[in-house]
XYZ file of C-alpha atoms in Angstrom:
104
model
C 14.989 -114.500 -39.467
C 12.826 -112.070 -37.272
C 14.502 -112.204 -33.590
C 11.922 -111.736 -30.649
C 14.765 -112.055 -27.942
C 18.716 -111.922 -27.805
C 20.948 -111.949 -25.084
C 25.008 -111.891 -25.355
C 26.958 -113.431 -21.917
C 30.497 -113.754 -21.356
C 32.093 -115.242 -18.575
C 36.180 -114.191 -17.375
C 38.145 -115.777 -14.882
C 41.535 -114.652 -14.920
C 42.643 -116.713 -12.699
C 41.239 -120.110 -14.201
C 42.112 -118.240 -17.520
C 38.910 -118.418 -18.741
C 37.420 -116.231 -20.977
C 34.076 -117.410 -22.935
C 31.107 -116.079 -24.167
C 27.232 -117.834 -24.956
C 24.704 -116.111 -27.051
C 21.063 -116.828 -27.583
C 18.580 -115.594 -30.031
C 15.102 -117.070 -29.787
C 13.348 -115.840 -33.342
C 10.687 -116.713 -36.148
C 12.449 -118.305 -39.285
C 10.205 -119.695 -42.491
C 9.664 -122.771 -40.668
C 8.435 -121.962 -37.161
C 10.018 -120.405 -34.009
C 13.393 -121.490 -33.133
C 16.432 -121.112 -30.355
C 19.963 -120.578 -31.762
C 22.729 -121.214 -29.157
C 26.335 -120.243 -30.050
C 29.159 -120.530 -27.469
C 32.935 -120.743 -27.185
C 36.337 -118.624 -26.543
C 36.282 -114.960 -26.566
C 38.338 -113.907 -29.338
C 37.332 -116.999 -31.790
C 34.512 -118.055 -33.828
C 33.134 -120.752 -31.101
C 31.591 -123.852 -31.104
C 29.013 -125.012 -34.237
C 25.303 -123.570 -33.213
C 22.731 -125.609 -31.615
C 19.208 -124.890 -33.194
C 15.890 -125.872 -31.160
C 12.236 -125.392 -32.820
C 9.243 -125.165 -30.884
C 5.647 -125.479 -31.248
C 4.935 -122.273 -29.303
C 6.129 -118.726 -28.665
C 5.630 -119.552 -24.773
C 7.457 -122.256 -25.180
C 10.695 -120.874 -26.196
C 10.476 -118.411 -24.197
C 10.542 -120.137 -21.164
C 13.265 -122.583 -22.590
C 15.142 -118.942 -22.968
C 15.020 -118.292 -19.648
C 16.008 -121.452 -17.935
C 19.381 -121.721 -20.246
C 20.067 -118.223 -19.402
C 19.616 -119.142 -16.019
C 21.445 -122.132 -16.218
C 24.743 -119.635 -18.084
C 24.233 -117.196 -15.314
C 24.863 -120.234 -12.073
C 27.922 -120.862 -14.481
C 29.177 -117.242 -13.228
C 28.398 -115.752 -16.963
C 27.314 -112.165 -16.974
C 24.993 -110.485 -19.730
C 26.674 -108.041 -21.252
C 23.661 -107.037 -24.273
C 19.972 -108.063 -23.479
C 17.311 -107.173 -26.177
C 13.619 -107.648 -25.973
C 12.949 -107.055 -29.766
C 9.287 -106.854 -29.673
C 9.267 -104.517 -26.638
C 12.364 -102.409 -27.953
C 11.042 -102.021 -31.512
C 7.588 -101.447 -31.623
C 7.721 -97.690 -32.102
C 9.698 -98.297 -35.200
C 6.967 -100.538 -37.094
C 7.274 -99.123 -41.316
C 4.134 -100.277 -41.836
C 1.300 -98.104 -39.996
C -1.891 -100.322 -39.156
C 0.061 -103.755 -39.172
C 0.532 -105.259 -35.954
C 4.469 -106.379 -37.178
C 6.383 -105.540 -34.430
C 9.680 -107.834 -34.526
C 13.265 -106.799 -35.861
C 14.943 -108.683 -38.188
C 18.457 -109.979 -36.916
């Protein structure tokens, strides 16, 4: 899978004794563009992952940002954020192709 977007969010209250985190990679598989989200208890392997495909790269990407959204009025805070394509497209191997993404 090529990842175009990731972002890692956990969420602690002490108190409530809550500690859980809620990651999100939006990527390019073989068969089309797809949303990956993986949850659960800090300190365990979580919950099965939830896969979404989509038709278009704007697509997902706005579906990335309204769960994000959604995690962060749920008091989750990001703690690792990567914009592959923007992060890693000084490091392209192949000079004169336009690849830009990072593999996961």
């Amino acid at each position: 899978m090529i990842c175009l977007k990731t972002a890692y969010l956990e969420c602690r209250i002490p108190e409530r004794n809550r500690a859980a985190f809620y990651s999100l990679i939006a990527g390019r598989d073989l068969f089309g563009l797809i949303l990956i989200r993986h949850w659960g208890r800090i300190g365990t392997r979580g919950q099965p992952k939830l896969r979404h495909r989509y038709t278009s790269e704007s697509e997902l990407m706005k579906d990335f940002q309204r769960v994000l959204k959604k995690r962060l009025r749920h008091r989750y805070r990001v703690r690792r954020s990567l914009n592959h394509e923007a992060n890693h497209s000084n490091l392209n191997p192949y000079p004169g192709n336009s690849i830009s993404e990072h593999r996961c």
